[in-house]
Amino acid sequence: MGWEEADKGWGARAKDWAYLMESTWWPEFDRVLRDAGVGEGGRHLDVCCGSGLAAQMAAWRGAEVCALDASERLLNIARARTPEADIRHGDMHDLPWGDGVFDTATSFRGIWGPNQQAVDEVARVLRPGGTFGVSFFPMDAPSAWDDWWVAIARVSEHEQAQSAALGSIAESGRVEEMCEAAGLVPGERRLIRFEIEGGPEVEDFVRATLSAGPTWTAINERGQDDVEEATRRLFEPMWDPEVGLRIGTAVEYLVATKPE
Ligand SMILES: C[S@@+](CC[C@H](N)C(=O)[O-])C[C@H]1O[C@@H](n2cnc3c(N)ncnc32)[C@H](O)[C@@H]1O
């Protein structure tokens, strides 16, 4: 599938993704932006920025922000959120910026196992001494959120194969190898645990999950009813009438540095 195709799945429900799903991951954005040293006066790039909440948070920290994604419909929202940012439609494997022009870069669950060339590109556009924060789902830190992937994989065999390839970035030593191959020095892996705030009712989050790219694949294979039902069945036992739906999740990341 070419990079232009990403918009079919990720852009199909762009507003739901931006306002019901992406926004629930802010604790991850906050932590990685801080640890990567994104801040006042720095020039920052977010790769696979989606609808741009992390890019907006980088701008709030005082950075001059650039961002890129393959989904034009998500980018419309990213541009509305941060009009002053340089936000471009393109492929993470071929970044439209020159060598050494960024102080910091991030990618939040956007670069995966098969995307070595994307890491090479980040290394190219970083200045010597620049930092790169990259996050992904961990392999050895089970959380309630993992069960959602299992539920979706169960309804979509295609999604199962795809997720395994993408998730290989979390294998022991793999993301470190990818950074080293690109000429970056990887730091220690760090784990973040937080609770996704799914909403007051289970149905709110069932709607949110329909906006994720992998769900689009599953819907095309099995139909929306099956996908919704698999998600509903999973989350109903987690719902608390007093506090709504809270879902424990875990994300792993590391910060790599380009040698001076
Ligand atoms: C898991 S989402 C993460 C989005 C955002 N970083 C966030 O945390 O909400 C993956 C994103 O990667 C984008 N994407 C997929 N393939 C791409 C490619 N080849 N180049 C650029 N972006 C791509 C999708 O459009 C989608 O927005």
PDB file of C-alpha atoms and ligand atoms in Angstrom:
ATOM      1  CA  MET A   1       0.000   0.000   0.000  1.00  0.00           C
ATOM      2  CA  GLY A   2       1.430   3.396  -0.990  1.00  0.00           C
ATOM      3  CA  TRP A   3       1.705   6.183   1.568  1.00  0.00           C
ATOM      4  CA  GLU A   4      -1.078   8.144  -0.161  1.00  0.00           C
ATOM      5  CA  GLU A   5      -3.451   5.325   0.818  1.00  0.00           C
ATOM      6  CA  ALA A   6      -3.033   6.053   4.545  1.00  0.00           C
ATOM      7  CA  ASP A   7      -5.722   8.724   4.354  1.00  0.00           C
ATOM      8  CA  LYS A   8      -8.361   6.146   3.413  1.00  0.00           C
ATOM      9  CA  GLY A   9      -8.280   4.591   6.873  1.00  0.00           C
ATOM     10  CA  TRP A  10      -6.823   7.350   9.072  1.00  0.00           C
ATOM     11  CA  GLY A  11      -8.766  10.182   7.444  1.00  0.00           C
ATOM     12  CA  ALA A  12     -12.162   8.466   7.137  1.00  0.00           C
ATOM     13  CA  ARG A  13     -13.322   9.734  10.547  1.00  0.00           C
ATOM     14  CA  ALA A  14     -10.799  12.496  11.032  1.00  0.00           C
ATOM     15  CA  LYS A  15     -12.857  14.607  13.459  1.00  0.00           C
ATOM     16  CA  ASP A  16     -13.611  11.609  15.673  1.00  0.00           C
ATOM     17  CA  TRP A  17      -9.914  10.710  15.707  1.00  0.00           C
ATOM     18  CA  ALA A  18      -8.889  14.259  16.644  1.00  0.00           C
ATOM     19  CA  TYR A  19     -11.455  14.993  19.323  1.00  0.00           C
ATOM     20  CA  LEU A  20     -12.397  11.595  20.739  1.00  0.00           C
ATOM     21  CA  MET A  21      -9.235   9.485  20.370  1.00  0.00           C
ATOM     22  CA  GLU A  22      -6.012  11.424  19.793  1.00  0.00           C
ATOM     23  CA  SER A  23      -6.822  13.756  22.681  1.00  0.00           C
ATOM     24  CA  THR A  24      -6.876  10.853  25.167  1.00  0.00           C
ATOM     25  CA  TRP A  25      -3.133  10.230  24.565  1.00  0.00           C
ATOM     26  CA  TRP A  26      -1.942  13.607  25.845  1.00  0.00           C
ATOM     27  CA  PRO A  27      -0.046  12.169  28.851  1.00  0.00           C
ATOM     28  CA  GLU A  28       2.258  10.359  26.390  1.00  0.00           C
ATOM     29  CA  PHE A  29       2.802  13.513  24.318  1.00  0.00           C
ATOM     30  CA  ASP A  30       3.583  15.560  27.419  1.00  0.00           C
ATOM     31  CA  ARG A  31       6.169  13.105  28.707  1.00  0.00           C
ATOM     32  CA  VAL A  32       8.019  12.483  25.433  1.00  0.00           C
ATOM     33  CA  LEU A  33       8.094  16.165  24.433  1.00  0.00           C
ATOM     34  CA  ARG A  34       9.593  16.982  27.827  1.00  0.00           C
ATOM     35  CA  ASP A  35      12.187  14.182  27.743  1.00  0.00           C
ATOM     36  CA  ALA A  36      13.208  14.998  24.150  1.00  0.00           C
ATOM     37  CA  GLY A  37      13.880  18.584  25.254  1.00  0.00           C
ATOM     38  CA  VAL A  38      11.256  20.183  23.009  1.00  0.00           C
ATOM     39  CA  GLY A  39      10.980  23.785  24.103  1.00  0.00           C
ATOM     40  CA  GLU A  40      11.474  27.508  23.828  1.00  0.00           C
ATOM     41  CA  GLY A  41      13.211  28.624  20.664  1.00  0.00           C
ATOM     42  CA  GLY A  42      13.934  25.134  19.304  1.00  0.00           C
ATOM     43  CA  ARG A  43      12.923  24.049  15.813  1.00  0.00           C
ATOM     44  CA  HIS A  44      10.824  20.904  16.143  1.00  0.00           C
ATOM     45  CA  LEU A  45       9.467  18.254  13.735  1.00  0.00           C
ATOM     46  CA  ASP A  46       6.641  15.801  14.485  1.00  0.00           C
ATOM     47  CA  VAL A  47       6.586  12.888  12.029  1.00  0.00           C
ATOM     48  CA  CYS A  48       3.205  11.159  11.434  1.00  0.00           C
ATOM     49  CA  CYS A  49       1.563  14.006  13.325  1.00  0.00           C
ATOM     50  CA  GLY A  50      -2.026  12.864  12.714  1.00  0.00           C
ATOM     51  CA  SER A  51      -4.433  15.653  13.639  1.00  0.00           C
ATOM     52  CA  GLY A  52      -1.603  17.474  15.351  1.00  0.00           C
ATOM     53  CA  LEU A  53      -2.255  17.572  19.096  1.00  0.00           C
ATOM     54  CA  ALA A  54       1.372  16.713  19.914  1.00  0.00           C
ATOM     55  CA  ALA A  55       2.528  19.375  17.440  1.00  0.00           C
ATOM     56  CA  GLN A  56       0.232  21.885  19.145  1.00  0.00           C
ATOM     57  CA  MET A  57       1.639  20.928  22.559  1.00  0.00           C
ATOM     58  CA  ALA A  58       5.162  21.428  21.151  1.00  0.00           C
ATOM     59  CA  ALA A  59       4.131  24.928  20.021  1.00  0.00           C
ATOM     60  CA  TRP A  60       2.730  25.615  23.508  1.00  0.00           C
ATOM     61  CA  ARG A  61       6.157  24.706  24.876  1.00  0.00           C
ATOM     62  CA  GLY A  62       7.629  27.505  22.748  1.00  0.00           C
ATOM     63  CA  ALA A  63       9.044  25.502  19.827  1.00  0.00           C
ATOM     64  CA  GLU A  64       8.851  26.539  16.186  1.00  0.00           C
ATOM     65  CA  VAL A  65       6.873  23.603  14.840  1.00  0.00           C
ATOM     66  CA  CYS A  66       6.908  21.633  11.595  1.00  0.00           C
ATOM     67  CA  ALA A  67       4.888  18.439  11.133  1.00  0.00           C
ATOM     68  CA  LEU A  68       4.073  15.854   8.482  1.00  0.00           C
ATOM     69  CA  ASP A  69       1.431  13.207   7.889  1.00  0.00           C
ATOM     70  CA  ALA A  70       0.051  11.183   4.991  1.00  0.00           C
ATOM     71  CA  SER A  71      -3.592  11.957   5.760  1.00  0.00           C
ATOM     72  CA  GLU A  72      -4.752  15.261   4.307  1.00  0.00           C
ATOM     73  CA  ARG A  73      -8.011  15.077   6.251  1.00  0.00           C
ATOM     74  CA  LEU A  74      -6.171  14.779   9.596  1.00  0.00           C
ATOM     75  CA  LEU A  75      -3.832  17.587   8.536  1.00  0.00           C
ATOM     76  CA  ASN A  76      -6.784  19.943   8.043  1.00  0.00           C
ATOM     77  CA  ILE A  77      -7.404  19.669  11.784  1.00  0.00           C
ATOM     78  CA  ALA A  78      -3.677  19.915  12.623  1.00  0.00           C
ATOM     79  CA  ARG A  79      -3.510  23.192  10.669  1.00  0.00           C
ATOM     80  CA  ALA A  80      -6.605  24.540  12.435  1.00  0.00           C
ATOM     81  CA  ARG A  81      -5.011  23.714  15.792  1.00  0.00           C
ATOM     82  CA  THR A  82      -1.653  25.353  15.069  1.00  0.00           C
ATOM     83  CA  PRO A  83      -2.021  27.810  12.165  1.00  0.00           C
ATOM     84  CA  GLU A  84       1.501  29.183  12.629  1.00  0.00           C
ATOM     85  CA  ALA A  85       3.124  25.742  12.152  1.00  0.00           C
ATOM     86  CA  ASP A  86       4.601  24.450   8.878  1.00  0.00           C
ATOM     87  CA  ILE A  87       2.420  21.362   8.381  1.00  0.00           C
ATOM     88  CA  ARG A  88       2.984  19.279   5.264  1.00  0.00           C
ATOM     89  CA  HIS A  89       1.311  16.385   3.489  1.00  0.00           C
ATOM     90  CA  GLY A  90       3.926  13.752   2.687  1.00  0.00           C
ATOM     91  CA  ASP A  91       5.674  10.458   3.330  1.00  0.00           C
ATOM     92  CA  MET A  92       7.740   9.819   6.465  1.00  0.00           C
ATOM     93  CA  HIS A  93      10.263   7.954   4.254  1.00  0.00           C
ATOM     94  CA  ASP A  94      11.053  11.073   2.228  1.00  0.00           C
ATOM     95  CA  LEU A  95      10.896  14.190   4.406  1.00  0.00           C
ATOM     96  CA  PRO A  96      10.562  17.492   2.520  1.00  0.00           C
ATOM     97  CA  TRP A  97      13.081  19.387   4.683  1.00  0.00           C
ATOM     98  CA  GLY A  98      16.810  19.946   4.295  1.00  0.00           C
ATOM     99  CA  ASP A  99      19.700  18.363   6.225  1.00  0.00           C
ATOM    100  CA  GLY A 100      20.346  19.340   9.846  1.00  0.00           C
ATOM    101  CA  VAL A 101      17.542  21.887  10.210  1.00  0.00           C
ATOM    102  CA  PHE A 102      15.797  20.595  13.383  1.00  0.00           C
ATOM    103  CA  ASP A 103      16.829  20.699  17.037  1.00  0.00           C
ATOM    104  CA  THR A 104      14.295  18.052  18.049  1.00  0.00           C
ATOM    105  CA  ALA A 105      11.996  15.511  16.408  1.00  0.00           C
ATOM    106  CA  THR A 106       9.289  13.162  17.651  1.00  0.00           C
ATOM    107  CA  SER A 107       7.081  10.420  16.307  1.00  0.00           C
ATOM    108  CA  PHE A 108       4.235   9.076  18.422  1.00  0.00           C
ATOM    109  CA  ARG A 109       3.261   5.549  17.391  1.00  0.00           C
ATOM    110  CA  GLY A 110       3.869   6.591  13.780  1.00  0.00           C
ATOM    111  CA  ILE A 111       7.206   4.916  12.936  1.00  0.00           C
ATOM    112  CA  TRP A 112       7.145   1.122  13.155  1.00  0.00           C
ATOM    113  CA  GLY A 113       9.282  -1.962  12.535  1.00  0.00           C
ATOM    114  CA  PRO A 114       9.297  -1.761   8.720  1.00  0.00           C
ATOM    115  CA  ASN A 115      10.138   1.981   8.666  1.00  0.00           C
ATOM    116  CA  GLN A 116      13.965   2.093   8.915  1.00  0.00           C
ATOM    117  CA  GLN A 117      14.030   4.669   6.135  1.00  0.00           C
ATOM    118  CA  ALA A 118      11.845   6.972   8.232  1.00  0.00           C
ATOM    119  CA  VAL A 119      14.399   6.840  11.064  1.00  0.00           C
ATOM    120  CA  ASP A 120      17.168   7.520   8.514  1.00  0.00           C
ATOM    121  CA  GLU A 121      15.230  10.574   7.367  1.00  0.00           C
ATOM    122  CA  VAL A 122      14.758  11.890  10.903  1.00  0.00           C
ATOM    123  CA  ALA A 123      18.518  11.489  11.484  1.00  0.00           C
ATOM    124  CA  ARG A 124      19.217  13.410   8.272  1.00  0.00           C
ATOM    125  CA  VAL A 125      17.051  16.429   9.163  1.00  0.00           C
ATOM    126  CA  LEU A 126      18.309  16.664  12.782  1.00  0.00           C
ATOM    127  CA  ARG A 127      21.269  18.916  13.538  1.00  0.00           C
ATOM    128  CA  PRO A 128      24.290  17.379  15.328  1.00  0.00           C
ATOM    129  CA  GLY A 129      23.315  17.206  19.021  1.00  0.00           C
ATOM    130  CA  GLY A 130      19.620  17.097  18.092  1.00  0.00           C
ATOM    131  CA  THR A 131      17.254  14.648  19.798  1.00  0.00           C
ATOM    132  CA  PHE A 132      14.573  12.254  18.573  1.00  0.00           C
ATOM    133  CA  GLY A 133      11.779  10.890  20.787  1.00  0.00           C
ATOM    134  CA  VAL A 134      10.004   7.842  19.341  1.00  0.00           C
ATOM    135  CA  SER A 135       7.135   5.969  20.993  1.00  0.00           C
ATOM    136  CA  PHE A 136       5.500   2.613  20.319  1.00  0.00           C
ATOM    137  CA  PHE A 137       3.472  -0.076  22.069  1.00  0.00           C
ATOM    138  CA  PRO A 138       5.593  -2.280  24.354  1.00  0.00           C
ATOM    139  CA  MET A 139       5.749  -6.076  24.123  1.00  0.00           C
ATOM    140  CA  ASP A 140       6.304  -6.927  27.782  1.00  0.00           C
ATOM    141  CA  ALA A 141       4.047  -4.507  29.637  1.00  0.00           C
ATOM    142  CA  PRO A 142       0.518  -5.878  29.448  1.00  0.00           C
ATOM    143  CA  SER A 143      -2.353  -3.407  29.859  1.00  0.00           C
ATOM    144  CA  ALA A 144      -6.119  -3.388  29.365  1.00  0.00           C
ATOM    145  CA  TRP A 145      -5.644  -1.491  26.096  1.00  0.00           C
ATOM    146  CA  ASP A 146      -3.793  -4.504  24.595  1.00  0.00           C
ATOM    147  CA  ASP A 147      -7.048  -6.436  24.731  1.00  0.00           C
ATOM    148  CA  TRP A 148      -8.596  -4.035  22.259  1.00  0.00           C
ATOM    149  CA  TRP A 149      -5.943  -4.953  19.684  1.00  0.00           C
ATOM    150  CA  VAL A 150      -6.682  -8.602  20.372  1.00  0.00           C
ATOM    151  CA  ALA A 151     -10.416  -7.961  19.863  1.00  0.00           C
ATOM    152  CA  ILE A 152      -9.818  -6.185  16.541  1.00  0.00           C
ATOM    153  CA  ALA A 153      -7.312  -8.784  15.389  1.00  0.00           C
ATOM    154  CA  ARG A 154      -9.873 -11.466  16.139  1.00  0.00           C
ATOM    155  CA  VAL A 155     -12.312  -9.924  13.678  1.00  0.00           C
ATOM    156  CA  SER A 156      -9.654  -9.148  11.046  1.00  0.00           C
ATOM    157  CA  GLU A 157      -6.962 -11.589   9.991  1.00  0.00           C
ATOM    158  CA  HIS A 158      -5.396  -8.990   7.750  1.00  0.00           C
ATOM    159  CA  GLU A 159      -5.101  -6.625  10.696  1.00  0.00           C
ATOM    160  CA  GLN A 160      -3.398  -9.379  12.718  1.00  0.00           C
ATOM    161  CA  ALA A 161      -0.579  -9.810  10.173  1.00  0.00           C
ATOM    162  CA  GLN A 162      -0.161  -6.072   9.720  1.00  0.00           C
ATOM    163  CA  SER A 163       0.029  -5.388  13.474  1.00  0.00           C
ATOM    164  CA  ALA A 164       2.683  -8.056  13.985  1.00  0.00           C
ATOM    165  CA  ALA A 165       4.928  -6.435  11.361  1.00  0.00           C
ATOM    166  CA  LEU A 166       4.417  -2.961  12.782  1.00  0.00           C
ATOM    167  CA  GLY A 167       4.862  -4.068  16.399  1.00  0.00           C
ATOM    168  CA  SER A 168       8.304  -5.577  15.724  1.00  0.00           C
ATOM    169  CA  ILE A 169       9.819  -2.177  16.616  1.00  0.00           C
ATOM    170  CA  ALA A 170       9.169  -3.105  20.277  1.00  0.00           C
ATOM    171  CA  GLU A 171      11.207  -6.341  20.108  1.00  0.00           C
ATOM    172  CA  SER A 172      14.231  -6.422  22.362  1.00  0.00           C
ATOM    173  CA  GLY A 173      16.982  -4.285  20.818  1.00  0.00           C
ATOM    174  CA  ARG A 174      15.075  -3.524  17.615  1.00  0.00           C
ATOM    175  CA  VAL A 175      14.343   0.212  17.976  1.00  0.00           C
ATOM    176  CA  GLU A 176      17.896   0.651  19.263  1.00  0.00           C
ATOM    177  CA  GLU A 177      19.241  -1.070  16.111  1.00  0.00           C
ATOM    178  CA  MET A 178      17.081   1.150  13.927  1.00  0.00           C
ATOM    179  CA  CYS A 179      18.451   4.285  15.610  1.00  0.00           C
ATOM    180  CA  GLU A 180      22.060   3.058  15.414  1.00  0.00           C
ATOM    181  CA  ALA A 181      21.684   2.144  11.746  1.00  0.00           C
ATOM    182  CA  ALA A 182      20.593   5.742  11.145  1.00  0.00           C
ATOM    183  CA  GLY A 183      23.641   7.104  13.022  1.00  0.00           C
ATOM    184  CA  LEU A 184      21.747   8.052  16.197  1.00  0.00           C
ATOM    185  CA  VAL A 185      22.731   7.090  19.751  1.00  0.00           C
ATOM    186  CA  PRO A 186      19.702   5.546  21.489  1.00  0.00           C
ATOM    187  CA  GLY A 187      18.989   6.291  25.161  1.00  0.00           C
ATOM    188  CA  GLU A 188      17.343   3.909  27.638  1.00  0.00           C
ATOM    189  CA  ARG A 189      13.806   2.743  26.914  1.00  0.00           C
ATOM    190  CA  ARG A 190      11.218   4.230  29.241  1.00  0.00           C
ATOM    191  CA  LEU A 191       7.705   3.038  30.027  1.00  0.00           C
ATOM    192  CA  ILE A 192       4.704   5.304  30.577  1.00  0.00           C
ATOM    193  CA  ARG A 193       1.542   3.960  32.170  1.00  0.00           C
ATOM    194  CA  PHE A 194      -1.608   6.058  32.206  1.00  0.00           C
ATOM    195  CA  GLU A 195      -5.355   5.696  31.819  1.00  0.00           C
ATOM    196  CA  ILE A 196      -7.101   6.563  28.589  1.00  0.00           C
ATOM    197  CA  GLU A 197     -10.237   8.546  29.508  1.00  0.00           C
ATOM    198  CA  GLY A 198     -12.688   6.745  27.260  1.00  0.00           C
ATOM    199  CA  GLY A 199     -15.683   8.906  28.151  1.00  0.00           C
ATOM    200  CA  PRO A 200     -18.795   8.955  30.293  1.00  0.00           C
ATOM    201  CA  GLU A 201     -20.376   6.014  28.439  1.00  0.00           C
ATOM    202  CA  VAL A 202     -18.948   2.920  26.718  1.00  0.00           C
ATOM    203  CA  GLU A 203     -20.617   3.996  23.468  1.00  0.00           C
ATOM    204  CA  ASP A 204     -18.540   7.201  23.419  1.00  0.00           C
ATOM    205  CA  PHE A 205     -15.356   5.170  23.193  1.00  0.00           C
ATOM    206  CA  VAL A 206     -16.802   2.584  20.811  1.00  0.00           C
ATOM    207  CA  ARG A 207     -17.316   5.535  18.443  1.00  0.00           C
ATOM    208  CA  ALA A 208     -13.769   6.786  19.124  1.00  0.00           C
ATOM    209  CA  THR A 209     -12.191   3.436  18.247  1.00  0.00           C
ATOM    210  CA  LEU A 210     -13.951   3.372  14.861  1.00  0.00           C
ATOM    211  CA  SER A 211     -11.714   6.277  13.784  1.00  0.00           C
ATOM    212  CA  ALA A 212      -8.390   4.368  14.018  1.00  0.00           C
ATOM    213  CA  GLY A 213      -6.782   3.208  10.773  1.00  0.00           C
ATOM    214  CA  PRO A 214      -6.650  -0.476  11.801  1.00  0.00           C
ATOM    215  CA  THR A 215     -10.359  -0.444  12.638  1.00  0.00           C
ATOM    216  CA  TRP A 216     -11.106   0.773   9.121  1.00  0.00           C
ATOM    217  CA  THR A 217      -9.398  -2.344   7.774  1.00  0.00           C
ATOM    218  CA  ALA A 218     -11.421  -4.555  10.116  1.00  0.00           C
ATOM    219  CA  ILE A 219     -14.691  -2.788   9.207  1.00  0.00           C
ATOM    220  CA  ASN A 220     -14.012  -3.378   5.507  1.00  0.00           C
ATOM    221  CA  GLU A 221     -13.439  -7.071   6.155  1.00  0.00           C
ATOM    222  CA  ARG A 222     -16.183  -7.821   8.652  1.00  0.00           C
ATOM    223  CA  GLY A 223     -18.571  -4.869   8.758  1.00  0.00           C
ATOM    224  CA  GLN A 224     -19.079  -2.174  11.341  1.00  0.00           C
ATOM    225  CA  ASP A 225     -21.532  -4.151  13.495  1.00  0.00           C
ATOM    226  CA  ASP A 226     -19.034  -6.953  14.229  1.00  0.00           C
ATOM    227  CA  VAL A 227     -16.255  -4.496  15.005  1.00  0.00           C
ATOM    228  CA  GLU A 228     -18.453  -2.383  17.284  1.00  0.00           C
ATOM    229  CA  GLU A 229     -19.707  -5.452  19.098  1.00  0.00           C
ATOM    230  CA  ALA A 230     -16.185  -6.791  19.715  1.00  0.00           C
ATOM    231  CA  THR A 231     -15.170  -3.421  21.174  1.00  0.00           C
ATOM    232  CA  ARG A 232     -18.353  -3.007  23.237  1.00  0.00           C
ATOM    233  CA  ARG A 233     -18.028  -6.490  24.746  1.00  0.00           C
ATOM    234  CA  LEU A 234     -14.450  -5.718  25.801  1.00  0.00           C
ATOM    235  CA  PHE A 235     -15.051  -2.336  27.396  1.00  0.00           C
ATOM    236  CA  GLU A 236     -18.379  -2.907  29.128  1.00  0.00           C
ATOM    237  CA  PRO A 237     -16.814  -4.719  32.115  1.00  0.00           C
ATOM    238  CA  MET A 238     -14.332  -1.818  32.551  1.00  0.00           C
ATOM    239  CA  TRP A 239     -17.072   0.824  32.771  1.00  0.00           C
ATOM    240  CA  ASP A 240     -17.804   2.252  36.213  1.00  0.00           C
ATOM    241  CA  PRO A 241     -21.136   4.035  36.711  1.00  0.00           C
ATOM    242  CA  GLU A 242     -19.468   6.623  38.968  1.00  0.00           C
ATOM    243  CA  VAL A 243     -16.355   7.463  36.904  1.00  0.00           C
ATOM    244  CA  GLY A 244     -17.150   6.325  33.356  1.00  0.00           C
ATOM    245  CA  LEU A 245     -14.700   4.405  31.173  1.00  0.00           C
ATOM    246  CA  ARG A 246     -11.016   4.431  32.079  1.00  0.00           C
ATOM    247  CA  ILE A 247      -8.635   2.069  30.252  1.00  0.00           C
ATOM    248  CA  GLY A 248      -5.139   1.347  31.505  1.00  0.00           C
ATOM    249  CA  THR A 249      -2.510   1.627  28.801  1.00  0.00           C
ATOM    250  CA  ALA A 250       1.253   1.446  28.442  1.00  0.00           C
ATOM    251  CA  VAL A 251       3.527   3.107  25.905  1.00  0.00           C
ATOM    252  CA  GLU A 252       7.276   2.697  25.556  1.00  0.00           C
ATOM    253  CA  TYR A 253       9.646   5.296  24.123  1.00  0.00           C
ATOM    254  CA  LEU A 254      13.242   6.308  23.914  1.00  0.00           C
ATOM    255  CA  VAL A 255      15.131   9.460  23.125  1.00  0.00           C
ATOM    256  CA  ALA A 256      18.027   9.110  20.654  1.00  0.00           C
ATOM    257  CA  THR A 257      20.677  11.757  20.025  1.00  0.00           C
ATOM    258  CA  LYS A 258      22.559  12.663  16.866  1.00  0.00           C
ATOM    259  CA  PRO A 259      26.284  12.799  17.724  1.00  0.00           C
ATOM    260  CA  GLU A 260      27.965  16.243  17.590  1.00  0.00           C
TER     261      GLU A 260
HETATM  262  C1  LIG B   1      -1.136   5.680  15.060  1.00  0.00           C
HETATM  263  S1  LIG B   1      -1.455   7.131  14.084  1.00  0.00           S
HETATM  264  C2  LIG B   1      -0.578   8.282  15.114  1.00  0.00           C
HETATM  265  C3  LIG B   1      -0.964   9.704  14.859  1.00  0.00           C
HETATM  266  C4  LIG B   1      -0.396  10.717  15.878  1.00  0.00           C
HETATM  267  N1  LIG B   1       1.043  10.620  15.975  1.00  0.00           N
HETATM  268  C5  LIG B   1      -1.023  10.484  17.237  1.00  0.00           C
HETATM  269  O1  LIG B   1      -0.310  10.125  18.171  1.00  0.00           O
HETATM  270  O2  LIG B   1      -2.241  10.668  17.363  1.00  0.00           O
HETATM  271  C6  LIG B   1      -0.391   6.880  12.677  1.00  0.00           C
HETATM  272  C7  LIG B   1      -0.342   8.067  11.717  1.00  0.00           C
HETATM  273  O3  LIG B   1       0.647   7.796  10.717  1.00  0.00           O
HETATM  274  C8  LIG B   1       0.210   8.351   9.482  1.00  0.00           C
HETATM  275  N2  LIG B   1       0.949   7.673   8.411  1.00  0.00           N
HETATM  276  C9  LIG B   1       0.843   6.394   7.977  1.00  0.00           C
HETATM  277  N3  LIG B   1       1.742   6.126   6.998  1.00  0.00           N
HETATM  278  C10 LIG B   1       2.431   7.279   6.793  1.00  0.00           C
HETATM  279  C11 LIG B   1       3.501   7.657   5.922  1.00  0.00           C
HETATM  280  N4  LIG B   1       4.051   6.784   5.063  1.00  0.00           N
HETATM  281  N5  LIG B   1       3.975   8.916   6.001  1.00  0.00           N
HETATM  282  C12 LIG B   1       3.448   9.820   6.854  1.00  0.00           C
HETATM  283  N6  LIG B   1       2.433   9.535   7.718  1.00  0.00           N
HETATM  284  C13 LIG B   1       1.940   8.272   7.684  1.00  0.00           C
HETATM  285  C14 LIG B   1      -1.285   8.118   9.494  1.00  0.00           C
HETATM  286  O4  LIG B   1      -1.966   8.971   8.595  1.00  0.00           O
HETATM  287  C15 LIG B   1      -1.624   8.387  10.973  1.00  0.00           C
HETATM  288  O5  LIG B   1      -1.945   9.744  11.173  1.00  0.00           O
END
